[in-house]
Structures are given as structure tokens and as C-alpha cells.
XYZ file of C-alpha atoms in Angstrom:
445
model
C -18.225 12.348 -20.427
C -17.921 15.395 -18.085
C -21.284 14.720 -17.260
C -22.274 10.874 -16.660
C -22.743 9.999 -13.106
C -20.704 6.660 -12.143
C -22.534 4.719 -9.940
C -19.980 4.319 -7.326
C -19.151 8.244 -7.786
C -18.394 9.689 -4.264
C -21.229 12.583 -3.611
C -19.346 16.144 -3.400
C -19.737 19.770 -4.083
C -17.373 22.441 -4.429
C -16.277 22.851 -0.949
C -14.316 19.428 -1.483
C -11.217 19.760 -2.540
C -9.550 16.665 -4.226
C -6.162 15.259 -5.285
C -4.664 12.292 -6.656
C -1.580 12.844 -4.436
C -0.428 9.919 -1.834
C -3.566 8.023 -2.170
C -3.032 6.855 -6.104
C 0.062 5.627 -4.762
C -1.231 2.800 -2.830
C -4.628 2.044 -5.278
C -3.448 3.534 -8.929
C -5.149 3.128 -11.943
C -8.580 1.886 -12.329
C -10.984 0.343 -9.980
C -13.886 -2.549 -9.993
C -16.579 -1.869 -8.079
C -15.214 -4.972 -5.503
C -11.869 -2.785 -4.752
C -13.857 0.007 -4.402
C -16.307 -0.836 -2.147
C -13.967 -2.992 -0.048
C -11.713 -0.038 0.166
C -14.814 2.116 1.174
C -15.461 -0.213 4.169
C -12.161 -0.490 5.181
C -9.512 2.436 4.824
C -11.380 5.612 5.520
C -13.011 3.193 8.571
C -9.247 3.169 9.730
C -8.300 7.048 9.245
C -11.608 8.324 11.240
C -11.170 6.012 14.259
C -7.551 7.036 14.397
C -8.372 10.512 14.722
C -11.116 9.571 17.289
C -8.751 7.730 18.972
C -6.366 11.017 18.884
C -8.586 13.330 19.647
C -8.372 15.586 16.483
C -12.737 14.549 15.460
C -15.423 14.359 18.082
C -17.015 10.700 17.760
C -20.259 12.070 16.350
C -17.209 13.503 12.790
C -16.958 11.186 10.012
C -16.037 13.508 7.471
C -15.591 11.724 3.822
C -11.550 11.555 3.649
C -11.736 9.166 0.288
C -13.666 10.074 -2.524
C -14.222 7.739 -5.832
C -14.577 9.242 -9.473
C -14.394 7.414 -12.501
C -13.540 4.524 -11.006
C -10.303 5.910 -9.477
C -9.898 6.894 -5.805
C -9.049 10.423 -4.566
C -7.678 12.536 -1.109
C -10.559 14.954 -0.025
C -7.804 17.881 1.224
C -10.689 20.252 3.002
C -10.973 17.076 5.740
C -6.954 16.545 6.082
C -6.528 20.238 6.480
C -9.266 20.512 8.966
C -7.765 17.786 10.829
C -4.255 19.182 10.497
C -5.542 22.577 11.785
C -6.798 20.745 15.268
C -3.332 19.200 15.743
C -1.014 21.006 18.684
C 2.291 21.913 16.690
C 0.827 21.456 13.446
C -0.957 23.703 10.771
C -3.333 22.862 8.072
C -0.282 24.173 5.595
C 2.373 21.877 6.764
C -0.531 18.649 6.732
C -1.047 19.625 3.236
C 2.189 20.084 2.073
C 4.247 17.305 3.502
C 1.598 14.953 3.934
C -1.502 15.322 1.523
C -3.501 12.824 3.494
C -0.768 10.631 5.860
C -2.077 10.557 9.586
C -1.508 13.409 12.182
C -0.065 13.323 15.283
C -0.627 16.416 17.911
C 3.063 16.804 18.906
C 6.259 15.123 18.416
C 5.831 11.426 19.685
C 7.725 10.484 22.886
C 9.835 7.692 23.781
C 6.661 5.914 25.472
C 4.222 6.577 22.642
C 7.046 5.490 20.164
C 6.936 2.630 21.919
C 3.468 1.825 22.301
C 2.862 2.609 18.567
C 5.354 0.251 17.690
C 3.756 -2.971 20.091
C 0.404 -1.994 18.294
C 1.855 -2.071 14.391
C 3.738 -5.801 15.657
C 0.641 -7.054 16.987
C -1.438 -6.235 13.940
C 1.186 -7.639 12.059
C 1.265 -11.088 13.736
C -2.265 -11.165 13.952
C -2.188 -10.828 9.648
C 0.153 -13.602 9.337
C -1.858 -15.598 12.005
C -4.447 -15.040 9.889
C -2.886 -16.463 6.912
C -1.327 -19.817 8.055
C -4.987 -19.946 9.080
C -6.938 -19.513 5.727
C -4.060 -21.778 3.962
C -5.132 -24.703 6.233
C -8.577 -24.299 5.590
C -10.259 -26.053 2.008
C -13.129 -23.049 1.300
C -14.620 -25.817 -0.875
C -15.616 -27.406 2.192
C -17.300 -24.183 4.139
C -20.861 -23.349 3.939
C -21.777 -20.122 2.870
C -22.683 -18.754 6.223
C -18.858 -19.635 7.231
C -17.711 -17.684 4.357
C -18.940 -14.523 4.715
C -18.535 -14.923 8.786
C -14.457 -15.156 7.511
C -14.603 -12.355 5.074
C -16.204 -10.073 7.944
C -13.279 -10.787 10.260
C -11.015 -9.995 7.339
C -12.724 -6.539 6.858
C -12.248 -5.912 10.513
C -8.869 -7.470 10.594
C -8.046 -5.074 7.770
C -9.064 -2.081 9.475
C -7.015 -3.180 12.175
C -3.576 -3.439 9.831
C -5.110 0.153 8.333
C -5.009 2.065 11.728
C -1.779 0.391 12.876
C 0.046 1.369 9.328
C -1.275 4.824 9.223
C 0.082 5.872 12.796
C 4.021 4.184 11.775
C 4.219 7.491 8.410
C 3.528 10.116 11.129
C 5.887 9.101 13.490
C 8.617 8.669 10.712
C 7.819 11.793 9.388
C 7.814 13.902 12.938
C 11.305 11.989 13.839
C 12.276 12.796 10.031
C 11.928 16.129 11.056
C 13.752 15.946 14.410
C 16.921 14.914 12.243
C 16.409 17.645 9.745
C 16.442 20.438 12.905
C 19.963 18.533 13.741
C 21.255 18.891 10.543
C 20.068 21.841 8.743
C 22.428 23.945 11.374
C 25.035 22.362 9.820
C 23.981 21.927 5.898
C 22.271 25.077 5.843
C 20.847 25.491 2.220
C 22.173 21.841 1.608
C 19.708 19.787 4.381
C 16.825 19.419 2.142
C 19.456 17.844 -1.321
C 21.075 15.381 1.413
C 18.672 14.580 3.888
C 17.754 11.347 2.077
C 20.551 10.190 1.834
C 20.686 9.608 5.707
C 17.693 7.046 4.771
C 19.207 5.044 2.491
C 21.239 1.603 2.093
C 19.671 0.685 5.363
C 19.249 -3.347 5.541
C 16.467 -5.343 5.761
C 13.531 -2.716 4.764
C 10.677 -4.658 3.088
C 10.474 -2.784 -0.077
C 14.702 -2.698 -0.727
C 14.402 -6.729 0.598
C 12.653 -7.695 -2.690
C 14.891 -6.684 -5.118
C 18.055 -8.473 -2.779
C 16.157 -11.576 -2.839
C 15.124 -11.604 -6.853
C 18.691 -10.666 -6.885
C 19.623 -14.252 -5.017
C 17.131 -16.315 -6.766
C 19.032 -15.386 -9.871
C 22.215 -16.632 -8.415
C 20.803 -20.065 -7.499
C 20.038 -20.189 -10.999
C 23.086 -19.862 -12.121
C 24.419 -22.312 -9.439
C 22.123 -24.805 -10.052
C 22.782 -24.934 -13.916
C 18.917 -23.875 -14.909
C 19.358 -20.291 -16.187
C 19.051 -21.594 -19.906
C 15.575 -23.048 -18.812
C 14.850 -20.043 -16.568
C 15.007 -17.728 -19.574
C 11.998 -19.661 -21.229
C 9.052 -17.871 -20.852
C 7.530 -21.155 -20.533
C 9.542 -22.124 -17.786
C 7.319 -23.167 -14.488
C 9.574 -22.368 -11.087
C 7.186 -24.710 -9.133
C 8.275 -27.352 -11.535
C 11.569 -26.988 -11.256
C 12.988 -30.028 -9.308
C 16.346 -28.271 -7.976
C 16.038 -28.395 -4.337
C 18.221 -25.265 -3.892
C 15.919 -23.651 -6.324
C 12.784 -24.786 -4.499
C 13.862 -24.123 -1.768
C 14.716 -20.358 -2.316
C 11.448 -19.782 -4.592
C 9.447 -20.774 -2.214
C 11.319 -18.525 0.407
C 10.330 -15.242 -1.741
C 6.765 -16.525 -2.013
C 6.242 -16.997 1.565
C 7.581 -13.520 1.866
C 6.894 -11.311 -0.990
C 4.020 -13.959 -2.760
C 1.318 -11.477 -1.857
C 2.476 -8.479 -3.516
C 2.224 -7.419 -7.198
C 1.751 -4.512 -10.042
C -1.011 -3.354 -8.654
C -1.155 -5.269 -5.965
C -4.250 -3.902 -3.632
C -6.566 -4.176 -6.491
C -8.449 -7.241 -5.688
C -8.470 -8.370 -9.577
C -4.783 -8.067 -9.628
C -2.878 -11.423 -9.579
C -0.084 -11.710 -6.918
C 2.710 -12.987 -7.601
C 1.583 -15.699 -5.244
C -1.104 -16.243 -8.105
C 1.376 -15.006 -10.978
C 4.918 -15.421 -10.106
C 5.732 -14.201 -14.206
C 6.372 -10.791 -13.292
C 8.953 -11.392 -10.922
C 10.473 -14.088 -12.388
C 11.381 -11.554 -15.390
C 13.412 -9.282 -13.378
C 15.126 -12.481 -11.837
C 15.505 -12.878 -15.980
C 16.932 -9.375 -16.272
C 19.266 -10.181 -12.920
C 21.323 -13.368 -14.436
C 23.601 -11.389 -17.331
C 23.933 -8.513 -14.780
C 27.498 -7.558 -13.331
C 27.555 -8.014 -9.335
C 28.481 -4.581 -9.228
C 25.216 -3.556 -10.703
C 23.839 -5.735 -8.486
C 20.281 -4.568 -5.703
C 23.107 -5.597 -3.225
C 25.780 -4.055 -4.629
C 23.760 -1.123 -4.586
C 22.797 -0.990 -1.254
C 26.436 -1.460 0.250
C 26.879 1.733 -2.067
C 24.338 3.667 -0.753
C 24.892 2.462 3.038
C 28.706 3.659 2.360
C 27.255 6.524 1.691
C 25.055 7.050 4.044
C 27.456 6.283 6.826
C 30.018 8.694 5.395
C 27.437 11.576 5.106
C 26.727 10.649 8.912
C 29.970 10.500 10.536
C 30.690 14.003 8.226
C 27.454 15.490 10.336
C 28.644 14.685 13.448
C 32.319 15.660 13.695
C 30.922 19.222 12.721
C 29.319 19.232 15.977
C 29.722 19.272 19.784
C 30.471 15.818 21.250
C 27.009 15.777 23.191
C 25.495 17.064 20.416
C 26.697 14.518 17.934
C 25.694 11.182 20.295
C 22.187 13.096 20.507
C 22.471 13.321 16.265
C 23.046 9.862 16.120
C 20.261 8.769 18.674
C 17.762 10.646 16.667
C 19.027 9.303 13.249
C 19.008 5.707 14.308
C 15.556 6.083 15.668
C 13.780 8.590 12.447
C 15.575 5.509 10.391
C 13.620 2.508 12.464
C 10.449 3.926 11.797
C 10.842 4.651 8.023
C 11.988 1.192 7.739
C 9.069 0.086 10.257
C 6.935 1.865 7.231
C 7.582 -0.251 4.842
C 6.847 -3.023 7.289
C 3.371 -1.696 7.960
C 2.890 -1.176 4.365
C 3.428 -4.950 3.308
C 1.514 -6.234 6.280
C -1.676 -4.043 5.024
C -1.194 -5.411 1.488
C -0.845 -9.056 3.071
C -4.125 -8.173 4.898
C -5.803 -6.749 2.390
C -5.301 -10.114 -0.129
C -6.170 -12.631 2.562
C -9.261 -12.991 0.846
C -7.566 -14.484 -2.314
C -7.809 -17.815 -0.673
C -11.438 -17.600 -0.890
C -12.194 -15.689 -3.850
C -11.872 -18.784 -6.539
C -14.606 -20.935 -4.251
C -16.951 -17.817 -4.239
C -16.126 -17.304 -7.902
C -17.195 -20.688 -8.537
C -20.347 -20.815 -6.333
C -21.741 -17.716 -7.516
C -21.244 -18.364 -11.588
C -22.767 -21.999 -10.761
C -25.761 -20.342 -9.090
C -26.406 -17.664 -12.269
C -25.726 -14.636 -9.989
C -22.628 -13.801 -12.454
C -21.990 -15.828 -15.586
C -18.087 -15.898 -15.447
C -15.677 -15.990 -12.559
C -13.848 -12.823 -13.337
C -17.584 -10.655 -13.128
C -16.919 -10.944 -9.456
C -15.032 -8.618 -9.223
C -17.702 -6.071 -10.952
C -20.040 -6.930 -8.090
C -20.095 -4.639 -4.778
C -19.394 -6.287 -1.704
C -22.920 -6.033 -0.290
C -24.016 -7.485 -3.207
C -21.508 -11.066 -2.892
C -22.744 -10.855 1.061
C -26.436 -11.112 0.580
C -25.532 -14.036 -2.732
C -23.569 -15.519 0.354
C -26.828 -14.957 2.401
C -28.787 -16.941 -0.180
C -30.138 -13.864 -2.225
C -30.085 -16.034 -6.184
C -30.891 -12.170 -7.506
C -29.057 -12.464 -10.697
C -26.148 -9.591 -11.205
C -25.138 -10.083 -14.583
C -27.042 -6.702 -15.880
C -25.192 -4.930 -12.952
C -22.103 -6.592 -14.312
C -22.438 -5.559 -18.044
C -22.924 -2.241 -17.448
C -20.112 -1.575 -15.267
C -18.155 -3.478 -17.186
C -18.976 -1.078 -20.101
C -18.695 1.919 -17.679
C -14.869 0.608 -16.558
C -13.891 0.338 -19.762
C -15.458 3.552 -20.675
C -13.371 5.131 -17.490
C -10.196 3.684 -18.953
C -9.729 6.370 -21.651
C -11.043 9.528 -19.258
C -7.737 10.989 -17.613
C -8.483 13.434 -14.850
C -6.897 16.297 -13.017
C -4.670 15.742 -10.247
C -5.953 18.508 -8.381
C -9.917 19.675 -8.356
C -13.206 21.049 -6.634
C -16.292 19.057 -6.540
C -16.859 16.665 -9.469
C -13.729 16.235 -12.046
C -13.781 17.509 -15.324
C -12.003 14.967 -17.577
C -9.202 16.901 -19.915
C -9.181 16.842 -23.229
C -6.514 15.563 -25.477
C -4.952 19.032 -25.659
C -4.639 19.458 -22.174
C -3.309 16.146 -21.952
C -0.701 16.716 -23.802
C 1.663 19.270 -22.034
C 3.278 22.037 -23.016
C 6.381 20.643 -23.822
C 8.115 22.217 -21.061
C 10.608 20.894 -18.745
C 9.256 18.897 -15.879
C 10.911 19.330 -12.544
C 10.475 17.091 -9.340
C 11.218 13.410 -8.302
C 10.233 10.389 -10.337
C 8.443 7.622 -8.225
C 7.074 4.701 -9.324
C 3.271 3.682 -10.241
C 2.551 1.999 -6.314
């Protein structure tokens, strides 16, 4: 294993230094070639520019920030580092440890630049759901080829667009997360770093907190509506359902959350747009729940909290100090909420071409490039632009073999942390130890 080349294998050596950390949480697990090549054209597009655009590379640098092994993508450190060492007020220590690939800014942001960043991640976002009212209207059955790939080019550019715009909002949170902890840890001392979060929580409306709240109300009109006993079918169809409340409110969460998933910026990954099953069992799991177990429940919990834990903070400081506390908190807290934002815009952007992909599906398995729909997505993208162009070259040898190589890839687990090319571990390193594991659980991505 150790020593078959994957085709889509990033070239390295031993000065690059990989890790799994931050980017496996936005593309975990396994990746077709489609993903990966889409991803290649897109996201590491966005990080370079962005440090053009900063500054921190000269526009002849385009160091490789993304690396791909064994179908799953990696965080070259040696370029982060070298970019966190050309930052003003930052070191190539502090990139590494607090950010392990997020963007760098040169100094603490300023009002204006706050500001400005914040116009830019709006605009990117309007222009994404511009974009999708846009492709909804639009019957791909009806476009020529030519059209086709002209729209999947905007969406590349589009997405490196949504890509720079997100990758600027984590930098400012972090910087103005700082600012707060330099208020606080005068006052905490030992405690800032074990309470800290807390200032961040129960905050309303962030994107990622919004979806369990609004599961959380679907399973209430459920229960007013009288069709729990059908909703707990596994059968049951929520587009079928005739209850207007219901339809109304279902398709409320799809017009907001339909585009995300387990998963979700795999382009082989249904949506829930695509797949509403997933979501529809934790709306199962919601309807036998207490209220005060409830998402909301447990956000006016942790807002109490967080309120309490504020108002604590500032009557152990000076008056002017305090209203300055509180300016800074409210601000640090609009940007990690503005985060999430960014983050559900990209992941909108970044399935826009779902609308398209069952006509291209369908064109190219008619045409004998690929013999099943699904072996799109074991194609590169170059490859579905020229069958777009009206290449007829057929794929389907390409397609076997990576197939067999993906599923091959699906039993290799890697380090987390490595020079060069990974060695896969074998079962006993896999294992553990069977020591005690210390840190904070996250989820998947």
C-alpha cells in the first residue's frame, strides 16, 4: 500500500509538512476524483489570491497549500507557516498553533477594514443566492453543451469568489477573539482560556445553531398538525404531505438549510435538498423530546449563561473599561457568527452545480463516455469539460480503476501529522494504546 502512487496524489517531498487538521473538517473522509479536482481549481485558487491581495506572497508565489493522498485532502504546514512568518504581529508558531491553515491577517483589523471585509463576504453571499434562483429557473435539459460548461465555469469562479470572502471572516473572528481574551484574562487569570467560550455561545440566529432550532420547529408542526404517527414512518414522503402548515415550514428549512448534508461538500453527497431522510430523523428523534431538552431550550440556557458570565466580567472592572469590554465582545461575537454565515454560503456555492449534474449525468452515459450516472463523479473535471466540448473519448477504463483505487483507499487510515508521502498505519498502530484521550470532541464536518 505504502507504496502505490494514486493518480490524483499531490507531488511532495520531505520538506512538506502535512496535517489533517482544519482542512478534514470541511472535506472529511474520502474523495472522487470530481471533488478533488474541483476542490483543486477552486480553494487553494482562493487562499493564494488572498495572500496576494494581502501582501504576505509576491504574485509570481503559488506555493501548494492543499495536498491530496489517498484520496483524502491535507494542510501543507511549511506554506501556512511561511506565510504566518511574513505577517506584522504574527509568528509562524501562533499561525500553526491556533490556526493550522485559516487565513492571516498582518495586524489586528480596524474598524474600516472590519467593515469593508464584511460588504465583501455580503456581496459574495448575495451574488451565491443570485446565482441560485438563477439555475432553479433554468431547465439544463434544454441547454446545449457549450451553455453548460460556459455555467459551470462561472460557478468555479463564483466559487472562488465565496472561498476568498469566507476565508478573510475566521481571521478577523479569531484576531477580535483575541482582543476579548486580552480584556478578560486580567480578570480570569488562569480561568480565561476554561470560560472564554462561553462568551460565544447561546447567541441567536448563527447558521449552524439555526438548524437544529428549525428541525426543532418542524417537529412541533408535526405534532400540531396531527401527522407525527405518519412522520415516524420511514416511508413517510414530507413533500407529500398535504398539511399546509407542514408544507409550508418544510419547505422553509429547504430553502434554507436544503443544500447542506453529511458530508455535504463532497459533490457525490446527497443534500438534503436531494435527500431530506437524514434530517427528517432528527426531526423523528425531536417529537418524544421534553421542551426543556429542547435546541431552543438549550440555547436560552447557554445565552443565560453567557450573559451572566458577561455582566460578572464587567462589574470587576473600571466603568470605561467595562463599556470598552462590551464593545469588543459584541463585535469578536458578530464575526464568529458572520463565520458560520460565510461557511454555509461556500457550501451553497459549492453545490450550485447539483442542478446540472443529473442532465450531464444523463448526456454523458447516453453518449458511452461513462456507462452509469453515478461514474461521473469518478471523472476529473477536465475530463467532463472536453465530453462537454464534444471529446466522445470513452472514460469508463478511467472509471473502473479509480473506482477500484477508492475503494482500495477506503480501508488505508493515515497519520494526522507527516513529511512527504504518508505512510498508511498498520492495524497495531491503529489501535491506540488504550490510554486516556484528552482534548475537545468535534464533530465529523
Amino acid at each position: 500500500v505504502a507504496g502505490w502512487l494514486n493518480e490524483f496524489d499531490t507531488p511532495t517531498s520531505d520538506a512538506d509538512l502535512w496535517t489533517s487538521a482544519n482542512v478534514q473538517e470541511i472535506l472529511p473522509g474520502l474523495l472522487t476524483p470530481l471533488t478533488i479536482t474541483l476542490f483543486e481549481q477552486t480553494v487553494p485558487r482562493a487562499y493564494t489570491m488572498d495572500y496576494h491581495d494581502l501582501r504576505l506572497l509576491g504574485r509570481d508565489e503559488w506555493p501548494v497549500f492543499m495536498g491530496v493522498f489517498y484520496n483524502r485532502v491535507f494542510l501543507n504546514i511549511g506554506a501556512t507557516r511561511m506565510v504566518g512568518s511574513r505577517a506584522l504581529g504574527a509568528t509562524a508558531d501562533a499561525i500553526e498553533e491556533r490556526y493550522l491553515g485559516g487565513v492571516v491577517t498582518e495586524r489586528t483589523p480596524t474598524g474600516v477594514r472590519e467593515r469593508l471585509k464584511n460588504w465583501q463576504a455580503e456581496h459574495a453571499g448575495r451574488r451565491v443566492l443570485t446565482l441560485d434562483r438563477k439555475l432553479r429557473a433554468l431547465d439544463p435539459a434544454t441547454l446545449p453543451d457549450d451553455r453548460i460548461e460556459r455555467i459551470r465555469r462561472v460557478l468555479m469562479d463564483e466559487s472562488v469568489r465565496m472561498a476568498k470572502a469566507h476565508l478573510r471572516v475566521p481571521a478577523l473572528a479569531g484576531a477580535q477573539y483575541d482582543v476579548v481574551a486580552r480584556f478578560v484574562r486580567p480578570v480570569l487569570g488562569g480561568e480565561t482560556e476554561a470560560n472564554l467560550p462561553t462568551l460565544f455561545t447561546g447567541i441567536q440566529g448563527v447558521e449552524s445553531a439555526q438548524i437544529s432550532v428549525d428541525l426543532w420547529g418542524l417537529s412541533r408542526v408535526a405534532l400540531a398538525e396531527g401527522i407525527d404517527g405518519a412522520l415516524r414512518d420511514a416511508s413517510f414522503d414530507p413533500w407529500q404531505e398535504r398539511k399546509p402548515a407542514w408544507q409550508a415550514a418544510f419547505a422553509a428549512f429547504i430553502e434554507r438549510h436544503g443544500h447542506r448534508g453529511l458530508n455535504e461538500m463532497e459533490v457525490s453527497a446527497r443534500t438534503w435538498r436531494a435527500d431530506p431522510s437524514q434530517a427528517l430523523a432528527v426531526v423523528r428523534s425531536f417529537l418524544d423530546m421534553p421542551e426543556a431538552q429542547s435546541p431552543p431550550a438549550s440555547l436560552r440556557r447557554q445565552e443565560a449563561a453567557r450573559l451572566a458570565l458577561t455582566d460578572e466580567i464587567a462589574a470587576r472592572m473600571f466603568p470605561v473599561q467595562a463599556r470598552a469590554f462590551r464593545w469588543v465582545l459584541h463585535d469578536a461575537q458578530r464575526w464568529v457568527s458572520l463565520r458560520e454565515r460565510t461557511k454555509s454560503l461556500l457550501v451553497r456555492c459549492a453545490r450550485l452545480g447539483d442542478h446540472l449534474m443529473p442532465e450531464v449525468q444523463a448526456r454523458l452515459a447516453g453518449r458511452g463516455i461513462i456507462d452509469a450516472p453515478g461514474d461521473l463523479f469518478f471523472l476529473a473535471h477536465a475530463e467532463v469539460s472536453a465530453a462537454l466540448g464534444g471529446s466522445h473519448e470513452t472514460r469508463q477504463a478511467d472509471v473502473v480503476r479509480r473506482k477500484r483505487e477508492y475503494e482500495r483507499n477506503r480501508y488505508v487510515v493515515l497519520p494526522g501529522r507527516f513529511r512527504g508521502r504518508p505512510i498508511p498505519l498498520d492495524p497495531a498502530e491503529r489501535a491506540g494504546d488504550g490510554g486516556v484521550l484528552t482534548g475537545t470532541p468535534v464533530s465529523a464536518g
